[in-house]
XYZ file of C-alpha atoms in Angstrom:
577
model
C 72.185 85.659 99.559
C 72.281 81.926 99.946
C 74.510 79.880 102.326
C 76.064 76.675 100.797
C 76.105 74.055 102.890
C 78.807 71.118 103.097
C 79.288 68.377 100.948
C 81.620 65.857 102.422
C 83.759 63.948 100.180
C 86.706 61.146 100.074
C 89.745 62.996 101.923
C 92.935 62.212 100.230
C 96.669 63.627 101.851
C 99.418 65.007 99.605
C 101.749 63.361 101.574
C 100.738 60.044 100.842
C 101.311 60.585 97.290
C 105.057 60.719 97.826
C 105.201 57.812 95.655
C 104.224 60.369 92.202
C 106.870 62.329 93.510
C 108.827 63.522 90.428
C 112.263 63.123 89.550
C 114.747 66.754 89.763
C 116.728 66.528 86.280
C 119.328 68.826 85.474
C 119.044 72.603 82.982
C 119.071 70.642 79.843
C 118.667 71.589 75.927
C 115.527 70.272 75.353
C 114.104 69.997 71.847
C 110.238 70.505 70.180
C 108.354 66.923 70.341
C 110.559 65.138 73.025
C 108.999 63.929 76.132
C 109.276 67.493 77.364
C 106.306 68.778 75.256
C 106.535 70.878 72.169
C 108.481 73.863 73.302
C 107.514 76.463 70.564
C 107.705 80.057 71.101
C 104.794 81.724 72.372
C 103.287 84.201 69.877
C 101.346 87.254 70.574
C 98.536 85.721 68.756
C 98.952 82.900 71.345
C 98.792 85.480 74.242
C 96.049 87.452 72.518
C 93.938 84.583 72.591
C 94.239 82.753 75.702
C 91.343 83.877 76.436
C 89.487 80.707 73.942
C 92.881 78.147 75.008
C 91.653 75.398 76.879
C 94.922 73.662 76.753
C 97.538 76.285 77.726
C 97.092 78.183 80.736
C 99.839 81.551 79.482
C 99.053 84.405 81.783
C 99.681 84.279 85.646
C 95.602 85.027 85.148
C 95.195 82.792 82.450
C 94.725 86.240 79.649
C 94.973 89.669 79.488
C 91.764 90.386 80.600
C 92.466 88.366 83.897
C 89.399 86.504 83.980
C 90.773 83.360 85.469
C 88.235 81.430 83.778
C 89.448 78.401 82.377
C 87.128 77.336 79.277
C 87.223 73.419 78.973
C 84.805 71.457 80.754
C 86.429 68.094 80.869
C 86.335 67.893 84.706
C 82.914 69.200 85.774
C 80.069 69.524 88.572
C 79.186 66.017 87.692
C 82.759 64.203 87.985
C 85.120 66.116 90.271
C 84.223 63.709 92.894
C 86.868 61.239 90.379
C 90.140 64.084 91.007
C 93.156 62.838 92.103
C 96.612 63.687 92.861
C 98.085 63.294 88.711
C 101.470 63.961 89.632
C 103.583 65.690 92.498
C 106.566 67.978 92.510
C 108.839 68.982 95.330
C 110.734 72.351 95.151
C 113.997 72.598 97.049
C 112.344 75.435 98.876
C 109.885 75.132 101.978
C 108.516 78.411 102.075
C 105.632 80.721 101.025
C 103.710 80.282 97.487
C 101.760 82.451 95.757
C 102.253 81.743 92.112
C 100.229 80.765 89.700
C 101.687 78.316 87.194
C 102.106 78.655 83.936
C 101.858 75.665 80.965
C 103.042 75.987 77.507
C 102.543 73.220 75.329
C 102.724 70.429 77.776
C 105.625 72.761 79.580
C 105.004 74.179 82.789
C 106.788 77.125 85.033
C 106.947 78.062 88.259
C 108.251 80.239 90.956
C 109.179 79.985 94.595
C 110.190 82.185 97.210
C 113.783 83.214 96.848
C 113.223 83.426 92.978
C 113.739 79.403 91.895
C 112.246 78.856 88.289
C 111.463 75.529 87.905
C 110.141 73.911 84.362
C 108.541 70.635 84.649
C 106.561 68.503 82.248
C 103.057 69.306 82.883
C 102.511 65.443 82.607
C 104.507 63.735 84.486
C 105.906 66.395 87.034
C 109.336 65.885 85.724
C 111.911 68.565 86.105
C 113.401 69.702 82.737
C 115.456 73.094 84.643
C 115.821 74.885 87.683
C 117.089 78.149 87.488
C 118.460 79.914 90.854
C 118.338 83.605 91.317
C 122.032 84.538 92.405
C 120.335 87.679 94.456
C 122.261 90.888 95.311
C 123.909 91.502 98.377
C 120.268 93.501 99.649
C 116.634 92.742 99.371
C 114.538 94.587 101.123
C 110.738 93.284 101.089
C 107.551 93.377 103.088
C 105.328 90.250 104.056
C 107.761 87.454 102.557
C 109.930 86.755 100.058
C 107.102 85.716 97.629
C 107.205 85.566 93.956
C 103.655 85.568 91.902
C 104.733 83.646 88.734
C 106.361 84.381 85.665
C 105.402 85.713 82.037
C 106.351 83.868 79.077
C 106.873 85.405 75.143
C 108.681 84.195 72.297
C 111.353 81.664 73.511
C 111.458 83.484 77.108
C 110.680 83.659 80.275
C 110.388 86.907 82.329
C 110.655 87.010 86.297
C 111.020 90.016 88.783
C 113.038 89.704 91.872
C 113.834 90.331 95.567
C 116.627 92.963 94.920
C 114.167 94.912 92.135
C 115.768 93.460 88.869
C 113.713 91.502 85.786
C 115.434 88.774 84.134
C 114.720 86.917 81.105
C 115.371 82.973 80.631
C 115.592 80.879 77.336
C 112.410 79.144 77.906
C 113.982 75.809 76.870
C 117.269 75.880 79.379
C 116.841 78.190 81.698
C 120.010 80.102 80.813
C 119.843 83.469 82.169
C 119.756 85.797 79.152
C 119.457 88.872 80.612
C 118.893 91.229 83.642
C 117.870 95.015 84.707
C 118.105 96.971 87.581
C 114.609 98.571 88.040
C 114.515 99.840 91.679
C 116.888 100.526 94.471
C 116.681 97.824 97.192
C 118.420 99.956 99.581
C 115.693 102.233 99.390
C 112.961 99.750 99.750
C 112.367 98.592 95.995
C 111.923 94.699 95.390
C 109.713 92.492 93.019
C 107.050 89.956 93.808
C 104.813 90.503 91.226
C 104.236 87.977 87.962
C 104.740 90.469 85.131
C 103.389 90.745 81.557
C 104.268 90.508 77.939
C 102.869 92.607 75.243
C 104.502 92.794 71.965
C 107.904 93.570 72.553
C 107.736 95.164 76.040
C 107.722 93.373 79.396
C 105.386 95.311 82.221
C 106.264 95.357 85.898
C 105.409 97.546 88.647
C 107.466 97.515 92.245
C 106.842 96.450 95.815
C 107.684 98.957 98.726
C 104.943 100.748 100.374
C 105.765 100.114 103.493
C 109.112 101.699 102.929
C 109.020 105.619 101.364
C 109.757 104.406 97.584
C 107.937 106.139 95.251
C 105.834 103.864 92.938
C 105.772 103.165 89.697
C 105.126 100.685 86.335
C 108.383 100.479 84.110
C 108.273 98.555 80.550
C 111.191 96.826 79.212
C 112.210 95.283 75.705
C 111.752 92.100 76.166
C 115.068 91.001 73.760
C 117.254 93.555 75.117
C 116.131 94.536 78.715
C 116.505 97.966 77.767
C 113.968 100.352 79.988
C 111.446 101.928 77.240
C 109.216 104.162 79.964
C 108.317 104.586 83.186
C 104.923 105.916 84.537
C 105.270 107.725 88.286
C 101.864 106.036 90.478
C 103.007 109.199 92.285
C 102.869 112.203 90.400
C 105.494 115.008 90.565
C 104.600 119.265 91.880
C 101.158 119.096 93.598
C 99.160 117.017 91.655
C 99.215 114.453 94.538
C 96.739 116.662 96.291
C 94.168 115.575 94.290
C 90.436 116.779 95.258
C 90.895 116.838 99.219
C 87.985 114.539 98.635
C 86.280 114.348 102.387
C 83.802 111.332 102.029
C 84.833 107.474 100.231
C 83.207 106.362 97.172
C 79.707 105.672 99.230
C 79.660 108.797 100.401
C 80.820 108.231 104.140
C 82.461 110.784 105.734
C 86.877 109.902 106.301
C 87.000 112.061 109.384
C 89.515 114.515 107.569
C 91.082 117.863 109.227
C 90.942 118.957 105.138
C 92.084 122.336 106.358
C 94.576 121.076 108.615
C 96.201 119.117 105.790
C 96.202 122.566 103.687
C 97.848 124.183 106.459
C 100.460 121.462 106.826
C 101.393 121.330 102.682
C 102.139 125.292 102.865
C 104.211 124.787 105.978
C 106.025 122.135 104.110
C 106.380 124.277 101.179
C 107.647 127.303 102.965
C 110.136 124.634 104.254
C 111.539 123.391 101.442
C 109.858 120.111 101.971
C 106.935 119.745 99.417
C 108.661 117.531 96.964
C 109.529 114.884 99.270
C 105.899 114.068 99.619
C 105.629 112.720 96.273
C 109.324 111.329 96.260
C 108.462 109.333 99.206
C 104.416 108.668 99.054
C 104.218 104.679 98.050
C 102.352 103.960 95.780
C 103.300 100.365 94.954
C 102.075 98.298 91.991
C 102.494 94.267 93.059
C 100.010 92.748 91.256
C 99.799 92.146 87.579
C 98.134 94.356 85.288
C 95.133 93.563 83.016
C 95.634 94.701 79.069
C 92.750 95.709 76.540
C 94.338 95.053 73.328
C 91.213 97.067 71.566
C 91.935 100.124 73.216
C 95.922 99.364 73.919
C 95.334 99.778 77.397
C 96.497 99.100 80.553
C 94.606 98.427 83.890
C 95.996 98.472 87.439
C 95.515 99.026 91.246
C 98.012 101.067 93.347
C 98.876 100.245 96.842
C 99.416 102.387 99.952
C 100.635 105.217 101.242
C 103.519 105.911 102.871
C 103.924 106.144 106.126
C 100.719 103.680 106.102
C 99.312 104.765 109.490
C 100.217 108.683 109.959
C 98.570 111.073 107.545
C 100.493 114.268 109.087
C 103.426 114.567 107.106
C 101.291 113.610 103.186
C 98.936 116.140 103.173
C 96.223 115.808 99.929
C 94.740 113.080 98.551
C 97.875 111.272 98.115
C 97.380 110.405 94.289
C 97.496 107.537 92.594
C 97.801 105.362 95.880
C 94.515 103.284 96.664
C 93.420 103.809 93.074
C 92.655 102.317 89.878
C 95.014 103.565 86.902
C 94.814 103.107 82.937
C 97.625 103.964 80.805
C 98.502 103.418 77.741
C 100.889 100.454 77.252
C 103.184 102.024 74.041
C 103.810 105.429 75.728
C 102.740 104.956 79.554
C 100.585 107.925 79.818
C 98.043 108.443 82.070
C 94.374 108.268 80.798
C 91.771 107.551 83.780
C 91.710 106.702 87.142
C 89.496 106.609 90.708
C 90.546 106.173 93.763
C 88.877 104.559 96.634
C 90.175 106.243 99.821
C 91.957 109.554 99.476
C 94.638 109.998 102.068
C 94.146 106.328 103.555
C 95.784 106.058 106.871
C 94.766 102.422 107.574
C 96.193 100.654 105.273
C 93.204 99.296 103.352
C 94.740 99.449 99.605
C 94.089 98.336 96.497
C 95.549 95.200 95.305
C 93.644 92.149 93.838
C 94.321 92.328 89.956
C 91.835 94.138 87.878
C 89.504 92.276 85.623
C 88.104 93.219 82.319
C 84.766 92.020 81.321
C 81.438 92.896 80.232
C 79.063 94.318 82.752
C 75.770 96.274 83.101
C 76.330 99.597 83.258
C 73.625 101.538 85.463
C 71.068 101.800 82.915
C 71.210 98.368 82.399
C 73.282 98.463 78.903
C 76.431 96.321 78.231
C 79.151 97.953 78.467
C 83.496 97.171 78.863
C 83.660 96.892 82.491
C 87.037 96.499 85.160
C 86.414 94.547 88.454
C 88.377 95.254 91.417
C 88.286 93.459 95.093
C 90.891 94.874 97.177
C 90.845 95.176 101.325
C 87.768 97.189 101.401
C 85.031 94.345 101.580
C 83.721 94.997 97.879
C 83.665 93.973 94.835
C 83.728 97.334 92.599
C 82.733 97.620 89.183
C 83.903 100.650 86.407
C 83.778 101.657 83.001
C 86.957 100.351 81.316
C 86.298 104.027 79.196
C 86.423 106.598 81.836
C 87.294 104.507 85.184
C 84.342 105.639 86.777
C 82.305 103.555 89.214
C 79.177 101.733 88.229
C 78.739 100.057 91.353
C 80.206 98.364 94.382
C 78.649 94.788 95.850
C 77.252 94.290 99.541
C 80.306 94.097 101.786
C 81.720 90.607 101.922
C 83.220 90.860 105.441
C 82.045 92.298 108.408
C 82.299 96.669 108.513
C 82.101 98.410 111.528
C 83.645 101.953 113.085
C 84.484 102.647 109.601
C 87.065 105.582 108.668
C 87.913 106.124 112.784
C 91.088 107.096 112.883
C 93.952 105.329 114.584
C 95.020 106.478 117.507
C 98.098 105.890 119.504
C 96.482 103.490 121.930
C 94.770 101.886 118.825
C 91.391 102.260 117.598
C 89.125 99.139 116.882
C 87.756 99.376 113.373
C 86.775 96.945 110.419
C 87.997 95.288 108.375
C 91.610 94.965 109.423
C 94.815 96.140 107.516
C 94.399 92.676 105.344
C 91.398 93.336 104.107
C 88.868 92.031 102.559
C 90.049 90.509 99.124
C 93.713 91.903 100.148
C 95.961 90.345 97.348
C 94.106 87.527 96.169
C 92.739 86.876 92.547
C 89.493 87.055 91.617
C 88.008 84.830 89.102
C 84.639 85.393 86.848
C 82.173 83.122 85.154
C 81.241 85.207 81.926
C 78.058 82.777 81.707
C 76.851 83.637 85.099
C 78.067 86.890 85.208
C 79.478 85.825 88.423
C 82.673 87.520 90.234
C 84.262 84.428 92.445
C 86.698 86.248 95.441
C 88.094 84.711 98.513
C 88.508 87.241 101.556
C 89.800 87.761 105.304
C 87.814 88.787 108.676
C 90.646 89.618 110.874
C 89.225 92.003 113.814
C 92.348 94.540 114.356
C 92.861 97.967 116.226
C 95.111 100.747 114.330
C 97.797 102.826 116.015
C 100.070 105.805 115.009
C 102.735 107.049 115.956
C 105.095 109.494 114.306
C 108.340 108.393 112.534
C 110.922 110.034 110.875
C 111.514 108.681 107.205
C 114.097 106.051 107.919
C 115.425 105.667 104.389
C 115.028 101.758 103.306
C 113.901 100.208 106.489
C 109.730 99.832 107.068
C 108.062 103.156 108.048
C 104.731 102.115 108.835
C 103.959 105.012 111.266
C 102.566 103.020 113.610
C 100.957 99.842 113.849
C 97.996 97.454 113.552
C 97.448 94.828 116.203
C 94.909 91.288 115.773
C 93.231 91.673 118.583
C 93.092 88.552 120.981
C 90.058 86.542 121.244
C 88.042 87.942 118.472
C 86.970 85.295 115.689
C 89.177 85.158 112.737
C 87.869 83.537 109.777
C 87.391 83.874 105.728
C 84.890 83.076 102.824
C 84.451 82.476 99.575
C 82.261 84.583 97.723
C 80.207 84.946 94.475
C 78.726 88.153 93.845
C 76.714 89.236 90.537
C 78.662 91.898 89.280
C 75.734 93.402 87.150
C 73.892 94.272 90.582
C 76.167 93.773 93.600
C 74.355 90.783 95.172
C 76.063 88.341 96.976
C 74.190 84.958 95.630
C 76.418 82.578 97.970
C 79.028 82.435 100.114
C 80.962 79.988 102.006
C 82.440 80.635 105.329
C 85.883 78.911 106.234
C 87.780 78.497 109.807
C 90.391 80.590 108.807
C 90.948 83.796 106.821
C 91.306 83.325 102.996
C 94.092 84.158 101.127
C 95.557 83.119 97.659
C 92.873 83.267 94.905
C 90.250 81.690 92.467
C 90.068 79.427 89.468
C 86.772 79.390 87.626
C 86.183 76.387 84.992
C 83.491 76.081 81.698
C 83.029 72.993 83.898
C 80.813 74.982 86.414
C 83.600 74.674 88.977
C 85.187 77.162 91.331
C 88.375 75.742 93.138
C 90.490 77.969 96.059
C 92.641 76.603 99.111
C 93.091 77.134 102.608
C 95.468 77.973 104.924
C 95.193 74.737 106.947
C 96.013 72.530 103.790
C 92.446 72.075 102.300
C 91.737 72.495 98.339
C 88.155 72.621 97.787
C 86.364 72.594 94.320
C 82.841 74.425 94.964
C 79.918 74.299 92.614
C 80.011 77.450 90.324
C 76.144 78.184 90.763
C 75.394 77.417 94.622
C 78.767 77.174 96.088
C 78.288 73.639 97.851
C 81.595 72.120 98.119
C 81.954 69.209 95.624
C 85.536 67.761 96.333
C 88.616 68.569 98.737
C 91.555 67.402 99.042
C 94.165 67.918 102.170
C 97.324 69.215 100.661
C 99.360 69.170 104.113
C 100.311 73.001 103.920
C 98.482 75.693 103.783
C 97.169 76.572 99.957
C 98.142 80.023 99.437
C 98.259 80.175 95.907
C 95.609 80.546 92.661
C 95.465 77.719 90.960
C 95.870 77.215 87.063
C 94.325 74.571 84.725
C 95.808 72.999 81.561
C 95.092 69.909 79.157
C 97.547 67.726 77.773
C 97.105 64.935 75.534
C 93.286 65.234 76.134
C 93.097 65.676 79.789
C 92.429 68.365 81.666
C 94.471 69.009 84.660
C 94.073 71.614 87.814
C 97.155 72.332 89.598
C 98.107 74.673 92.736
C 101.160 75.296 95.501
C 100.893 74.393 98.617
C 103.662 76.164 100.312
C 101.904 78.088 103.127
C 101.837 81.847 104.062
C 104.363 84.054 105.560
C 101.487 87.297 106.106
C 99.080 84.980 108.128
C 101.967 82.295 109.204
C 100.256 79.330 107.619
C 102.041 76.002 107.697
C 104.838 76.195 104.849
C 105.731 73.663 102.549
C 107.114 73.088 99.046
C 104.558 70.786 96.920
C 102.869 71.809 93.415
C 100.390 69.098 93.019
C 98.326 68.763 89.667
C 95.057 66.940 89.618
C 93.094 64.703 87.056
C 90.044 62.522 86.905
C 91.068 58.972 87.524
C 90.769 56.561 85.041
């Protein structure tokens, strides 16, 4: 592993730029080749290949595969020194970001906290709508009221919510066309993720771990709204139970009572209680899905358990939750999955979105691969066939008192509840065959304590606590996915959160929670530009050309999980002439 040093550049600050500021226009009609862009409806052969589009950017991780690998090359190693603020848009909402835009033909969409849709011209910044979520009388969600980004098919625009519905926008007005109840926000249910469109079905999972729902991924005609199937991340009888698996995937021991827990289920059972483990056991999906249109696939992590901390009353494995899943996206049945820590009671679950890509599998072959970084320190690779794990990478944060269990004066162990990779995307370089992932060192202790299921508010069973005077910090990371090296990594001041962008350009670009934006070379990870955005960048960022020239834009709106300064810019950069 190599340690890339600091490059200095030119500082610029976003809010000097006020000046580009764009102008907020009303919902209009807009119409194809006005100075809007060419509004056209997005095809499934457009979303097929994204993958090859250098000019749109129309997945929240830029294709179905979720490579985040943007492949034009217009602003590279050589001239990224030249970026500069393009244009500047202010929201009408200072609070967390973590979307990632989307641009359609010169078009570009956005989310904010609170569910604002906002389409702009990707040139100029100019507001074309602004649609307003009118929200229900209850929301009930964990960590901020975030929303990752939309999906976009046909003439529409999809977007989850706070209070657990999906709606659907004409693309060119912003006129709500329809919406469906998916989840019970009373009970805990809400929506931050960006969803996905394939065919005629709209995918979307649910927030609420932290609150006794039970989890699950739902898919929705995307004309009518109408609910097609739903697939359970927490399945029914005693499946949940799993393996009683005692040791993680490397083989270290998870300090389980196994028979203990067996005692406890038949208790339970005797009692009349058994099905309300798996009607209450988490189990969240909140980050996009990746989709294998060979094999009509689906690819996703599961969250947590629930009650997070305390283990006593979820006996078992606690299926799907800390787990990879496939299912099938025209029926939504189950085909593989693994999970990384049966019967987690700290919280460490999987989140970052999957990625599919070729890797090596461990005789060396090519094979269809999924990439997952999630709040264990790792970077693990599977076979998209079978789920099974290939390998995992050399941890990327500190480990240490692993799998001690919390205790109810708190037990020191790492990494923290955040992780790791917690949320954020990961981004690839297919060339390199490298796997780009930001991550957090937060030192924390981990508590229980017993609570009764309290029915819609948090049930956390306990707690996990920073502790004072311990370093906090992050890095950016590049690992070799075909052996699990790290080959550089970065350390920043602060812990990382928000995600990657990998160009053809040879560039890697993530922000900071104390306002930086840094572009970092793809190969050796010295820093090659930054720019100080004046809030913290939480967000991935997207690329796009139009008219020739490539943009990169991200949000700067701060971070409710790690309180980083908020604030309500999405900036877009471009070489200057």
């Amino acid at each position: 592993m190599s340690s890339a040093s600091w490059r200095p550049t030119a500082v610029l600050c976003g809010t000097a730029m006020l000046a580009l500021l764009a102008g907020g226009a009303q919902a209009q009609e807009t119409e194809k080749g006005t100075v809007w862009g060419d509004l056209r409806d997005v095809t499934q052969d457009m979303l097929l290949r994204a993958e090859g589009d250098g000019n749109n950017f129309l997945h929240p991780q830029h294709n179905y595969h979720q490579t985040r690998y943007y492949p034009n090359a217009q602003i590279n190693t050589s001239n990224v020194h030249k970026l500069r603020p393009a244009w500047i848009f202010q929201t009408d909402i200072n609070e967390s970001m973590e979307v990632a835009p989307i641009v359609v033909n010169g078009v570009m969409y956005v989310t904010t906290s609170f569910n604002h849709v906002y389409a702009l011209d990707a040139r100029t910044g100019e507001e074309i709508w602004h649609y307003k979520h009118r929200m229900g009388p209850i929301t009930t969600y964990c960590c901020g009221p975030n929303n990752r980004g939309v999906a976009v098919a046909g003439n529409r625009v999809f977007m989850g919510t706070l209070d657990a519905k999906v709606v659907a926008l004409d693309a060119k007005t912003g006129k709500l066309l329809w919406e469906t109840q998916v989840g019970d926000p009373e009970l805990g249910y809400s929506e931050t993720m960006a969803p996905i469109v394939v065919e005629d079905k709209v995918i979307i999972g649910t927030n609420g771990g932290e609150y006794g729902i039970r989890g699950f991924v739902k898919a929705l005609d995307a004309e009518t709204g109408e609910i097609l199937w739903t697939f359970h991340t927490i399945p029914d009888g005693d499946r949940h139970l799993g393996e009683w698996r005692e040791t993680d995937p490397m083989g270290r021991s998870l300090n389980r009572d196994i028979e203990a827990e067996k005692k406890k289920y038949e208790e339970m059972k005797a009692a009349g209680r058994a099905d309300f483990i798996w009607q209450h056991l988490g189990g969240g999906v909140w980050q996009t899905p990746a989709y294998d249109p060979e094999t009509r696939r689906l690819y996703f992590v599961v969250g947590n358990p629930s009650p997070d901390l305390d283990g006593s009353e979820r006996p078992g494995d606690n299926l799907y939750t800390d787990s990879l899943v496939s299912i099938n996206v025209d029926t939504g049945e189950y085909v593989c999955h693994y999970q990384y820590i049966p019967h987690d009671v700290w919280d460490l679950d999987a989140v970052s979105p999957p990625i599919i890509t070729t890797v090596k599998d461990k005789d060396g072959r090519d094979v269809k691969g999924v990439l997952h970084g999630g709040k264990l320190p790792y970077v693990f690779v599977h076979r998209a066939d079978d789920c099974s794990l290939i390998r995992w990478s050399e941890n990327m944060v500190p480990i240490e008192n692993l799998w001690a269990l919390p205790t109810p004066e708190g037990t020191r162990m790492l990494p923290g509840a955040n992780g790791g990779v917690e949320w954020s995307p990961m981004a690839i370089n297919p060339v390199l065959r490298y796997a780009y992932a930001v991550n957090l060192h937060q030192p924390m202790t981990y508590h229980v304590e017993h609570q009764p299921y309290p029915e819609g508010k948090l049930w956390l069973g306990g707690a996990f606590k920073v502790i004072p005077g311990e370093e906090q910090r992050g890095n950016v990371t590049a690992v070799n996915y075909d052996t699990g090296e790290i080959v550089w990594q970065v350390r920043t001041q602060q812990p990382m959160i928000g995600g990657v962008l990998a160009t053809a350009g040879g560039l890697v670009f993530a922000g900071e929670g104390n306002g930086w934006f840094r572009a970092y070379d793809a190969k050796t990870g010295a820093v090659l530009w930054q720019f100080q955005m004046g809030a913290g960048v939480n967000a991935p960022p997207s690329s796009y050309t139009v008219d020739g020239r490539q943009y990169i834009v991200v949000a700067a709106g701060g971070n409710v999980q790690l309180n980083y300064k908020r604030g309500n810019d999405i900036v877009a950069f471009s070489l200057a002439e």
